[in-house]
PDB file of C-alpha atoms in Angstrom:
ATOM      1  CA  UNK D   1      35.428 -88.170  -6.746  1.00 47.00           C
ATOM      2  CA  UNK D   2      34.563 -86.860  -3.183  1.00 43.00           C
ATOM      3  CA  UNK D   3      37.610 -84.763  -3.603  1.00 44.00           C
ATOM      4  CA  UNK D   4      36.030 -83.219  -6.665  1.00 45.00           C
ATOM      5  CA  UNK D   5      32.693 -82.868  -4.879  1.00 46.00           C
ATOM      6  CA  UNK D   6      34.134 -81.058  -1.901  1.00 44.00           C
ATOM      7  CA  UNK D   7      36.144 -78.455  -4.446  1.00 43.00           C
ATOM      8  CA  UNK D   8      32.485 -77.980  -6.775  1.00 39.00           C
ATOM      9  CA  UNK D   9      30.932 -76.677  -3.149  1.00 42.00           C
ATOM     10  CA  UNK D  10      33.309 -74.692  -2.553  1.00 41.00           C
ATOM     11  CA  UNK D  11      33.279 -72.627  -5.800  1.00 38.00           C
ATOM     12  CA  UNK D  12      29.465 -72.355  -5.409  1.00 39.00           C
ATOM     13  CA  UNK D  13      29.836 -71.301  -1.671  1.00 40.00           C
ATOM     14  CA  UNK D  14      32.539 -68.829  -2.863  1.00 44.00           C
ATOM     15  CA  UNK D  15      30.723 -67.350  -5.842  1.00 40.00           C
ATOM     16  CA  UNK D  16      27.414 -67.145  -3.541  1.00 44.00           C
ATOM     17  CA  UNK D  17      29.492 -65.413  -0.947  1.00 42.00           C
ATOM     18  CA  UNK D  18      30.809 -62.357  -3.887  1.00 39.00           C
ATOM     19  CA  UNK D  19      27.307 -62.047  -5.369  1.00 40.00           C
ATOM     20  CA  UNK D  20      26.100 -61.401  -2.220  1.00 42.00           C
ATOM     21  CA  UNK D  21      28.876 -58.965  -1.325  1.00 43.00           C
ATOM     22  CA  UNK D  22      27.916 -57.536  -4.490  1.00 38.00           C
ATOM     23  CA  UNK D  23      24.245 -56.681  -4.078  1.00 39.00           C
ATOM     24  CA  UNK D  24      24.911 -55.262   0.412  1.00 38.00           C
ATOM     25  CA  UNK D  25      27.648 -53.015  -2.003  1.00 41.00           C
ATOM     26  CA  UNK D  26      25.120 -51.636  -4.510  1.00 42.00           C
ATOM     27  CA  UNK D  27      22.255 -50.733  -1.280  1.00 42.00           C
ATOM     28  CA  UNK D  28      19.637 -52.563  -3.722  1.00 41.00           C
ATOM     29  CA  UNK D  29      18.907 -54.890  -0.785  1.00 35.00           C
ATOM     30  CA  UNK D  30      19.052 -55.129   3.342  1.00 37.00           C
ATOM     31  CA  UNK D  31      19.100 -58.248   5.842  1.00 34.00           C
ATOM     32  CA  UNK D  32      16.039 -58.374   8.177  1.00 40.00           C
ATOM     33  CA  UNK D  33      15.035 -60.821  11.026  1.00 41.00           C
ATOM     34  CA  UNK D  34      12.040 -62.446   9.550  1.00 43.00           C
ATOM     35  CA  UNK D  35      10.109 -62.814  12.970  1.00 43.00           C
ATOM     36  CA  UNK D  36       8.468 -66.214  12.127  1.00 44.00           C
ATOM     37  CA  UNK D  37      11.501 -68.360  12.174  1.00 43.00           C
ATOM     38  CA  UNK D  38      14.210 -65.992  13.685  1.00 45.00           C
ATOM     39  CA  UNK D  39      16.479 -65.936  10.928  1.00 41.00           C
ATOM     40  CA  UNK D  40      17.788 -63.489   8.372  1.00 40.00           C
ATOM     41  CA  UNK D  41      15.959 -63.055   4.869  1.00 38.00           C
ATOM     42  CA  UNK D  42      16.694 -60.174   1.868  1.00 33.00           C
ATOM     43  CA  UNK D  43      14.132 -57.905   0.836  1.00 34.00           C
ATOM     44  CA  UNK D  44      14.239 -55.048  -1.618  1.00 34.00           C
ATOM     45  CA  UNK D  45      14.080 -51.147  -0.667  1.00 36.00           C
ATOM     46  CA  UNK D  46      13.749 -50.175  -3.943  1.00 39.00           C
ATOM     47  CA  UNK D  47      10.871 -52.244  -4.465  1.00 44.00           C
ATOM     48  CA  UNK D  48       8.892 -52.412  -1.109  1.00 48.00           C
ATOM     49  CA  UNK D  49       9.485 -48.768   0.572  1.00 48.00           C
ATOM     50  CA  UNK D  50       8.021 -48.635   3.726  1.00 51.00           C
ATOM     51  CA  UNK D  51       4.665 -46.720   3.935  1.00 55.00           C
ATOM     52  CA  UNK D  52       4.686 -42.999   4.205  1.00 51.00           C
ATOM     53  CA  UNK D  53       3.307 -41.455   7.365  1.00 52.00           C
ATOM     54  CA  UNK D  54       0.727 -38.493   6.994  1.00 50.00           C
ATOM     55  CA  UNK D  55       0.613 -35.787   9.667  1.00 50.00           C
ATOM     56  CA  UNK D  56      -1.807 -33.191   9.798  1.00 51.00           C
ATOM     57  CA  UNK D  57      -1.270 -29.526  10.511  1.00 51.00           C
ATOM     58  CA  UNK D  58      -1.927 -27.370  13.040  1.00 56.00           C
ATOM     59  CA  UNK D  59      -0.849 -24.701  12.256  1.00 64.00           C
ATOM     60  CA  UNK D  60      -3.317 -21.703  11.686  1.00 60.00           C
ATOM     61  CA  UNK D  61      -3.638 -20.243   8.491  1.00 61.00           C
ATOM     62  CA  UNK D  62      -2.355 -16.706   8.025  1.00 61.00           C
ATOM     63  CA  UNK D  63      -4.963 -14.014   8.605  1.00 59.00           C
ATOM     64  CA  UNK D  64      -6.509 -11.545   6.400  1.00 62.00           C
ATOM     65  CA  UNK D  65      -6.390  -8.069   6.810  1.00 67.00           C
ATOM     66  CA  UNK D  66      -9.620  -6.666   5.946  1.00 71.00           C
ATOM     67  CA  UNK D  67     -10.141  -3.689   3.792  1.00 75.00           C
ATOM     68  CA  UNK D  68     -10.593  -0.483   5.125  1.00 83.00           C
ATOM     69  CA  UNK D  69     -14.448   0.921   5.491  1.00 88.00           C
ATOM     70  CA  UNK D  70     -15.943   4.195   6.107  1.00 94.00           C
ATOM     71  CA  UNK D  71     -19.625   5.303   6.141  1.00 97.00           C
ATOM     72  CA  UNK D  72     -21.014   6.024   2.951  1.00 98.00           C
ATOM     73  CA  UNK D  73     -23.140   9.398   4.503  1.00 97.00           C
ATOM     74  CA  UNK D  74     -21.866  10.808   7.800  1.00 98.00           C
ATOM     75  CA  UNK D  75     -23.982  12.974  10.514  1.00 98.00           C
ATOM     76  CA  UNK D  76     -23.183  16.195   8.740  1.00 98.00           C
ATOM     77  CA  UNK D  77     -21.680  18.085  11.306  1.00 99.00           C
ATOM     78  CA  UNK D  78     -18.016  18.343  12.004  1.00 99.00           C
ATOM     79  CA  UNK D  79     -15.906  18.153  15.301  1.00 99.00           C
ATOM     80  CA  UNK D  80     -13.226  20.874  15.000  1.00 99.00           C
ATOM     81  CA  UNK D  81      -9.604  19.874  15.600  1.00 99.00           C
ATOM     82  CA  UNK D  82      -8.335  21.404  19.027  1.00 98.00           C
ATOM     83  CA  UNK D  83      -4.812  22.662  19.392  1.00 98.00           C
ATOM     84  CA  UNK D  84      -2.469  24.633  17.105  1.00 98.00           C
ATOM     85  CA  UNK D  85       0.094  24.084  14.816  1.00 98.00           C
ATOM     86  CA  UNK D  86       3.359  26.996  14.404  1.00 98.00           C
ATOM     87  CA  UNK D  87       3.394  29.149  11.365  1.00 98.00           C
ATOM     88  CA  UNK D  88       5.747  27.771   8.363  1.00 98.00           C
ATOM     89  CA  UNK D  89       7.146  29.185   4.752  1.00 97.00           C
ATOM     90  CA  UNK D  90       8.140  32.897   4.697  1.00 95.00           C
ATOM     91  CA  UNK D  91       5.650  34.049   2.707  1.00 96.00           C
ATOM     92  CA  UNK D  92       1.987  35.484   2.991  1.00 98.00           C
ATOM     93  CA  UNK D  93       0.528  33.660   6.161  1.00 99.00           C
ATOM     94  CA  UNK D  94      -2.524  31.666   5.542  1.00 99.00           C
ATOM     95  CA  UNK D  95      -4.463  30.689   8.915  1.00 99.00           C
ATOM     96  CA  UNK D  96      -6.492  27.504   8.593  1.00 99.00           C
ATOM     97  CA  UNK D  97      -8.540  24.517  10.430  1.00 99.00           C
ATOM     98  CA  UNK D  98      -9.046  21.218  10.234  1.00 99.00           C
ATOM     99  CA  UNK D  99     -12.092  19.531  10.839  1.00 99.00           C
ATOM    100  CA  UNK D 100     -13.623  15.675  10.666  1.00 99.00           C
ATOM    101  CA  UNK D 101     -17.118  14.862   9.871  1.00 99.00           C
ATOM    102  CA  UNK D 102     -18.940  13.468  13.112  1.00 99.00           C
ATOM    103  CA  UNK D 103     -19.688   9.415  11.999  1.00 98.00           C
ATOM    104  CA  UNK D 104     -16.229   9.166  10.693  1.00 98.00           C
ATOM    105  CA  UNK D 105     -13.726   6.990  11.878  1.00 97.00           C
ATOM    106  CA  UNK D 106     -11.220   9.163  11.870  1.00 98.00           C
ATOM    107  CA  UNK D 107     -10.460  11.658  15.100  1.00 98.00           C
ATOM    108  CA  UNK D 108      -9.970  15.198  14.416  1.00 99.00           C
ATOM    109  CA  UNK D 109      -6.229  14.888  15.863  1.00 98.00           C
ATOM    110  CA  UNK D 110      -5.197  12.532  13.836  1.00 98.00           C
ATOM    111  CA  UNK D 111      -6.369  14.016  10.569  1.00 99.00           C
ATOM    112  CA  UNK D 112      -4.747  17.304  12.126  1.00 99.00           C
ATOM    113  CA  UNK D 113      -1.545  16.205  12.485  1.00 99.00           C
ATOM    114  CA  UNK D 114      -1.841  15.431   8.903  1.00 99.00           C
ATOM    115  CA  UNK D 115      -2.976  18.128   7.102  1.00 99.00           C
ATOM    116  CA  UNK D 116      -0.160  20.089   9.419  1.00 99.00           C
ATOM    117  CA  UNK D 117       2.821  18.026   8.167  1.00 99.00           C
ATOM    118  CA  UNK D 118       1.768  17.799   4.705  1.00 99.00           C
ATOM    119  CA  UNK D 119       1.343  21.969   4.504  1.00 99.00           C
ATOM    120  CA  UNK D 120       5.222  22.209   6.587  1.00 98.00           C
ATOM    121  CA  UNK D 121       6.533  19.491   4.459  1.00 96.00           C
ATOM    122  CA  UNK D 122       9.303  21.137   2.378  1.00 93.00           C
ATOM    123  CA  UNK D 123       8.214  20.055  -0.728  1.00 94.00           C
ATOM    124  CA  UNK D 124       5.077  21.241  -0.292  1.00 95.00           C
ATOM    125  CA  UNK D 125       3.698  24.980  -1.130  1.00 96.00           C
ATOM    126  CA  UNK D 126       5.729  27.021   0.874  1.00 96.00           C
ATOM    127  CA  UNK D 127       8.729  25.449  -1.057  1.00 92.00           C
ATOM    128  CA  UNK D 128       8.346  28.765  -3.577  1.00 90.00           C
ATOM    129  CA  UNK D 129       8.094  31.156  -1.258  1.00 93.00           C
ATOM    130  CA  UNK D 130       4.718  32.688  -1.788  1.00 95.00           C
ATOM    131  CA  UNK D 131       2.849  31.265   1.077  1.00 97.00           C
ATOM    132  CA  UNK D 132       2.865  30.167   4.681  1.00 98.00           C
ATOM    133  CA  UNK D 133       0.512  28.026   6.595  1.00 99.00           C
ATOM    134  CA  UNK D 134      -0.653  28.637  10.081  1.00 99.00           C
ATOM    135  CA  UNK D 135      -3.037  26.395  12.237  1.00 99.00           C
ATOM    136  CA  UNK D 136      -4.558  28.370  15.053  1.00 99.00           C
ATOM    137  CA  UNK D 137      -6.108  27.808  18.480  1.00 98.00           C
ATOM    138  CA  UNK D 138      -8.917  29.912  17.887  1.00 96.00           C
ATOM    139  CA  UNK D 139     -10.369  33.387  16.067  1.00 97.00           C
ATOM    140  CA  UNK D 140     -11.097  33.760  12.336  1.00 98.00           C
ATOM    141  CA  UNK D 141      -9.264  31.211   9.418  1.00 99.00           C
ATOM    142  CA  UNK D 142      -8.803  31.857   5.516  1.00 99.00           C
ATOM    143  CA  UNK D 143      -9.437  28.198   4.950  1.00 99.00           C
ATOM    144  CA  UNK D 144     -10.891  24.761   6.593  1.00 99.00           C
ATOM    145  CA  UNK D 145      -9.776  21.312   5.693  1.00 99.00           C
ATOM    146  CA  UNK D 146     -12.692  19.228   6.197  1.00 99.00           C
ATOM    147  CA  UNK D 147     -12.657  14.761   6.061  1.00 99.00           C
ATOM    148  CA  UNK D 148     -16.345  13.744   5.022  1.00 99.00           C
ATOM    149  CA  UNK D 149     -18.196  11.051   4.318  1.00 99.00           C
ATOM    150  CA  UNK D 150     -19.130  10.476   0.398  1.00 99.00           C
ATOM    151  CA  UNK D 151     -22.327  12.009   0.296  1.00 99.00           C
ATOM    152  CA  UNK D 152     -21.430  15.283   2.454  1.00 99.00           C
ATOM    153  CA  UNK D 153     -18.532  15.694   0.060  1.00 99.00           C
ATOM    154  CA  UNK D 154     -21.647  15.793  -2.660  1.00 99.00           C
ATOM    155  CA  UNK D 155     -23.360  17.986  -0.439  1.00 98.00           C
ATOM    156  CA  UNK D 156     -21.056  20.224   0.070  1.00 98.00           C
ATOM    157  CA  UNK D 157     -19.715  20.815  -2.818  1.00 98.00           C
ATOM    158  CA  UNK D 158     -22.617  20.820  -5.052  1.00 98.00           C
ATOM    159  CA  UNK D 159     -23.029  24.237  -3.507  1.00 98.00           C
ATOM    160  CA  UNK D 160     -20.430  25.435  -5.867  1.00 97.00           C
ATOM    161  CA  UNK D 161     -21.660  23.559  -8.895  1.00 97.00           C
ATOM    162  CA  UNK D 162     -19.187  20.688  -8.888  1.00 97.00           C
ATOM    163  CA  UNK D 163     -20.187  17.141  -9.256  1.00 97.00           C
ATOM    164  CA  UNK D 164     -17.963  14.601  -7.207  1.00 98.00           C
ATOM    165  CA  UNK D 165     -20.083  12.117  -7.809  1.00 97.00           C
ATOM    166  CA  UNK D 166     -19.284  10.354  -4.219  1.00 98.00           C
ATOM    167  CA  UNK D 167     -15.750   9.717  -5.594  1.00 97.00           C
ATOM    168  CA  UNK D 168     -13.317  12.974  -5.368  1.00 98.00           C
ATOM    169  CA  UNK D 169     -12.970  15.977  -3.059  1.00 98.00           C
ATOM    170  CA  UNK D 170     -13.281  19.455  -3.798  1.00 98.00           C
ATOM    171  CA  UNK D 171     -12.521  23.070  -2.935  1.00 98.00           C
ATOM    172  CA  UNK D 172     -15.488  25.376  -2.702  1.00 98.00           C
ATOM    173  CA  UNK D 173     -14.894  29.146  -1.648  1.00 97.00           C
ATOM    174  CA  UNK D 174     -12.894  28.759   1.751  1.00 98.00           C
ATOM    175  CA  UNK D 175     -13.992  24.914   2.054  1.00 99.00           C
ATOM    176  CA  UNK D 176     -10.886  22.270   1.293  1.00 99.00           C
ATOM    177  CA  UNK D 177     -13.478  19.141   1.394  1.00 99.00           C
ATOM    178  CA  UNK D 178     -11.447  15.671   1.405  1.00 99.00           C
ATOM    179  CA  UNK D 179     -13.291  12.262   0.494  1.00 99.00           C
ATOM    180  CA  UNK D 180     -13.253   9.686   3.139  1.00 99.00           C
ATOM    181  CA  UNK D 181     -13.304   7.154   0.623  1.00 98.00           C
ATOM    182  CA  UNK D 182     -10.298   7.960  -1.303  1.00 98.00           C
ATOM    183  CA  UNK D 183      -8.592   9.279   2.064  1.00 98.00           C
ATOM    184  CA  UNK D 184      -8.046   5.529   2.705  1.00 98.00           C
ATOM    185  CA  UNK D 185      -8.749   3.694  -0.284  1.00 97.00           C
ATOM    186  CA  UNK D 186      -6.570   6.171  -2.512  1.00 97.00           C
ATOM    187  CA  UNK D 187      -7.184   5.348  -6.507  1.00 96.00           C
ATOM    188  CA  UNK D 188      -5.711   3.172  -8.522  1.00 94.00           C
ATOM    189  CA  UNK D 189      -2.723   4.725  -9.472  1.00 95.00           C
ATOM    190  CA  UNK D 190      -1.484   4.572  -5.491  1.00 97.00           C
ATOM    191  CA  UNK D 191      -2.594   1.099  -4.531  1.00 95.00           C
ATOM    192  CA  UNK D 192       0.212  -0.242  -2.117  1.00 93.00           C
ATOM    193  CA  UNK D 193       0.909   4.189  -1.126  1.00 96.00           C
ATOM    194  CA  UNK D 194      -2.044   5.393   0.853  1.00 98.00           C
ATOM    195  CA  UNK D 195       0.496   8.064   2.186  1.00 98.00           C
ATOM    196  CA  UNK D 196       1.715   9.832  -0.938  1.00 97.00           C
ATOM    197  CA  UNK D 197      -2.090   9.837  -1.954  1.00 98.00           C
ATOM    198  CA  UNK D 198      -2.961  11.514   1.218  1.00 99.00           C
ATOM    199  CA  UNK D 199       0.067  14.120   0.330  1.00 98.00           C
ATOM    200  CA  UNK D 200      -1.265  14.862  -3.485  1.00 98.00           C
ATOM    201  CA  UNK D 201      -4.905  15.313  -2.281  1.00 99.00           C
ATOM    202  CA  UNK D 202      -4.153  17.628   0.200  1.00 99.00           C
ATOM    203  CA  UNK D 203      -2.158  19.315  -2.102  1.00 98.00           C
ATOM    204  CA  UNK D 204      -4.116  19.741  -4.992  1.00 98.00           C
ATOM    205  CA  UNK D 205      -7.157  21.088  -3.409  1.00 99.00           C
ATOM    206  CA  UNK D 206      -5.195  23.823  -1.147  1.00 99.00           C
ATOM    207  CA  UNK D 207      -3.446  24.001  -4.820  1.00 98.00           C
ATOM    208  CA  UNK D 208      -7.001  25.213  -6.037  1.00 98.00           C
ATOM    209  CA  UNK D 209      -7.581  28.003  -2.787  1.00 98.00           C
ATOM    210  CA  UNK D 210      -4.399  29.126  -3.915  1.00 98.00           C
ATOM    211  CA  UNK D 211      -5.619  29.762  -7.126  1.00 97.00           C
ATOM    212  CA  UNK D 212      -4.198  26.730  -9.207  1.00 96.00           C
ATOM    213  CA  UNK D 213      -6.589  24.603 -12.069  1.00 95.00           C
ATOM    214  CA  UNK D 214      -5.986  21.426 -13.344  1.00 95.00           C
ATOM    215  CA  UNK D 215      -3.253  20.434 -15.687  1.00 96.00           C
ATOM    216  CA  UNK D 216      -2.485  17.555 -17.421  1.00 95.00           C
ATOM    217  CA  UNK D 217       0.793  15.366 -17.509  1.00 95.00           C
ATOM    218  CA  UNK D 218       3.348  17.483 -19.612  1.00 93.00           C
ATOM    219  CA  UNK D 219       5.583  14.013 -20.581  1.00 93.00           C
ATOM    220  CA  UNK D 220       5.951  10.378 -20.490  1.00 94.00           C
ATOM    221  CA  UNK D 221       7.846   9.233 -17.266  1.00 93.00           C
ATOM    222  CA  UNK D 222       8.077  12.694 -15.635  1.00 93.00           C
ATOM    223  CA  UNK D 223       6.068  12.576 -12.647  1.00 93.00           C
ATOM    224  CA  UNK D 224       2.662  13.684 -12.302  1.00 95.00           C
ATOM    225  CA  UNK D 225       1.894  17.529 -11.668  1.00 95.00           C
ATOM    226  CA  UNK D 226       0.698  17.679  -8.214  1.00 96.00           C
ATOM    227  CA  UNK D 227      -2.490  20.270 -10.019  1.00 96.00           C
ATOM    228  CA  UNK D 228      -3.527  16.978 -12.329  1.00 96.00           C
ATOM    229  CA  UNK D 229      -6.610  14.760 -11.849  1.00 96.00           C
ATOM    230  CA  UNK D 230      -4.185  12.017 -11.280  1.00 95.00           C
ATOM    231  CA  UNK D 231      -7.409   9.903 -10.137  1.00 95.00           C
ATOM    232  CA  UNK D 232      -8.744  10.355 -13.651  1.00 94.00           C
ATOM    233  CA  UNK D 233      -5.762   8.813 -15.290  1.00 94.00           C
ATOM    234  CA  UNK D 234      -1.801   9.216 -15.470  1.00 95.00           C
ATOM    235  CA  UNK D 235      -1.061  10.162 -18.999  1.00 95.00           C
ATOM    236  CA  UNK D 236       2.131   8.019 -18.912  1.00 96.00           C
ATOM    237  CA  UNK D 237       2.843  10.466 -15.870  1.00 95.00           C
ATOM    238  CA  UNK D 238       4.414   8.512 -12.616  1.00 95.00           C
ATOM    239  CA  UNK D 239       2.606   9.510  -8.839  1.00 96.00           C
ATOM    240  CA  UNK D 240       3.420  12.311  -7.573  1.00 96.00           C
ATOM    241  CA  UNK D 241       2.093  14.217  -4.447  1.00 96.00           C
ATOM    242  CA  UNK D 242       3.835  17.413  -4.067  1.00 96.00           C
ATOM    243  CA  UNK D 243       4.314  20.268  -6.149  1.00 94.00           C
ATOM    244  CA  UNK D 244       8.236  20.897  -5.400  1.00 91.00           C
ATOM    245  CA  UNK D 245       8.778  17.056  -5.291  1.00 86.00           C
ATOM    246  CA  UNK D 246      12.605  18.052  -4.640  1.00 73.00           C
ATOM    247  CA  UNK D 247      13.016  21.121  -2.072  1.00 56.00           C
ATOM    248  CA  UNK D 248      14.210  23.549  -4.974  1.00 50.00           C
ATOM    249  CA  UNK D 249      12.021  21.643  -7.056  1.00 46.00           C
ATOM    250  CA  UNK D 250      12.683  19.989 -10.468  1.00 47.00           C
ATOM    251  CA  UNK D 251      15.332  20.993 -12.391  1.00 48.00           C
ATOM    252  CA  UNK D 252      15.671  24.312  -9.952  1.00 47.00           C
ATOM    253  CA  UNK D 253      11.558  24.454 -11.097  1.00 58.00           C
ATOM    254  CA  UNK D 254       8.237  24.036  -8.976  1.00 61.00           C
ATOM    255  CA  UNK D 255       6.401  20.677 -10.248  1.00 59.00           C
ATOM    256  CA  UNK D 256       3.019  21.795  -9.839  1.00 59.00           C
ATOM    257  CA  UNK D 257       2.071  23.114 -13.420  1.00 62.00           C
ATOM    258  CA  UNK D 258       1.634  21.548 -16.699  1.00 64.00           C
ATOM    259  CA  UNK D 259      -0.910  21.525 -19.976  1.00 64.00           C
ATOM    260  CA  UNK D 260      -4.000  23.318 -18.934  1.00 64.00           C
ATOM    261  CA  UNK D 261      -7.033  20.716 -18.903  1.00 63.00           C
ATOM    262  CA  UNK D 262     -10.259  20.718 -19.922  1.00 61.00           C
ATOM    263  CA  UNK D 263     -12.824  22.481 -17.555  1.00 61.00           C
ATOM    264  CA  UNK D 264     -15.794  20.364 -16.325  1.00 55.00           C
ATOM    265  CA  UNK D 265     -14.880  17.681 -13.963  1.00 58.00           C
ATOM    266  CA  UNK D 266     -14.134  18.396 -10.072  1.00 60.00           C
TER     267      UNK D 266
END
C-alpha cells in the first residue's frame, strides 16, 4: 500500500510538472513574486495587461500659411520702376515701363523684373518675329505696365468703357493695367500656379496693345490660347500662359489665336 501511495504522487507530481511546461510553452501565462508572502504565483497576460501609459504632446502644431492680401483701393498714384532692361526679339522695337500703384505691396523692382522676363521669355511675343521689347532708363515709352489696386484698375479703365468689375485687368490706349488681386490670387483655373498666371496676364493684355481680341478655346485638351478669357472659363482648354508655348510654337504654329469671342466683357 505505501508503495502504491508513493507511485500515485508521483504520477500527479509528474503530470503537474508537463501541464505546467505546457502553459510557460504556449506564453498564456508568466511567474511573478507575489510580494505578500515572497513566493511565486501565475497570472494571465492575456487577461490582465498591464495599464497603458498616456503621454501628452508637445509638439507644436504645423503652421498656417495665410492667404495673400492686397488693398482693395490704392493711393492712385504710381512709383515708376528705375533701371532698364536690354532690347529683345528682332523685330519692331517697342519701348515700355513698368510701374506699381503707391499702397501696394509690391515694389516697383520686383514687379519689373517680371514684366521684363515674361516679354524676353522665348515663348513669349517676340517668338514670331514681329516685335521686340525694350525697357528704358528714361525719355518717351509706347506702353506702361501698371500693378493696381482693384478699384484703380476700375478707374482706370472705365476711361475706355470697359467694366472690370474689381476682378480683371485691362488695356486702355497705351495703359497695360494688371489687377492686384488676381496678380496673387490668380483664378481658379491656376490655383496651386501663381507663376504661369502671372505669364498669361501679362501676355494677354500686351496681346491686346499689339492688336490681338479675345478668342475662345479652339479644342478639348489643347491648351488654352494665351488671347482667351481663361478667367471666364476653360472650354475644356488646359492653362496656358504664352502664346508660342513651344519656341517655334505648336505644331511649327504661334498658340495665341483661336475662335473669335463675343465682344462685351474686358
Amino acid at each position: 500500500m505505501r508503495r502504491e501511495n508513493r507511485a500515485l504522487a508521483y504520477v500527479v507530481l509528474s503530470v503537474g510538472a508537463v501541464v505546467g511546461g505546457l502553459m510557460f510553452a504556449a506564453g498564456g501565462f508568466a511567474i511573478r513574486e507575489d510580494p505578500s508572502s515572497g513566493t511565486p504565483s501565475i497570472w494571465s497576460e492575456a487577461t490582465t495587461p498591464p495599464a497603458p501609459t498616456t503621454v501628452e504632446s508637445t509638439q507644436a502644431p504645423p503652421p498656417t500659411t495665410a492667404p495673400p492680401t492686397f488693398p482693395q483701393h490704392g493711393e492712385g498714384t504710381f512709383r515708376r520702376a528705375t533701371g532698364s532692361a536690354k532690347r529683345v526679339g528682332t523685330g519692331r522695337v517697342l519701348r515700355y515701363r513698368v510701374e506699381v500703384e503707391r499702397g501696394l505691396d509690391q515694389e516697383p523692382a520686383e514687379f519689373a523684373q517680371w514684366v521684363d522676363r515674361i516679354l524676353a521669355d522665348q515663348r513669349g511675343w517676340t517668338a514670331g518675329g514681329q516685335w521686340a521689347f525694350q525697357r528704358p532708363a528714361g525719355g518717351s515709352v509706347d506702353f506702361i505696365v501698371k500693378l493696381a489696386s482693384p478699384d484703380t484698375v476700375d478707374e482706370i479703365c472705365g476711361r475706355y468703357g470697359l467694366d472690370t468689375g474689381g476682378e480683371v485687368s485691362c488695356r486702355g490706349q497705351e495703359n497695360v493695367v494688371i489687377n492686384v488681386k488676381r496678380w496673387v490670387l490668380a483664378t481658379p483655373a491656376y490655383q496651386g500656379n501663381v507663376d504661369m498666371y502671372r505669364h498669361l496676364v501679362v501676355n494677354h493684355e500686351v496681346g491686346h496693345f499689339l492688336g490681338h481680341g479675345h478668342v475662345t478655346c479652339p479644342g478639348k485638351g489643347r491648351p488654352a490660347p494665351v488671347m482667351q478669357q481663361q478667367i471666364y472659363g476653360m472650354g475644356g482648354c488646359v492653362p496656358n500662359g504664352w502664346p508660342y508655348p513651344r519656341p517655334a510654337g505648336i505644331d511649327g504654329e504661334p498658340y495665341w489665336g483661336g475662335p473669335a469671342a463675343p465682344a462685351g466683357r474686358a
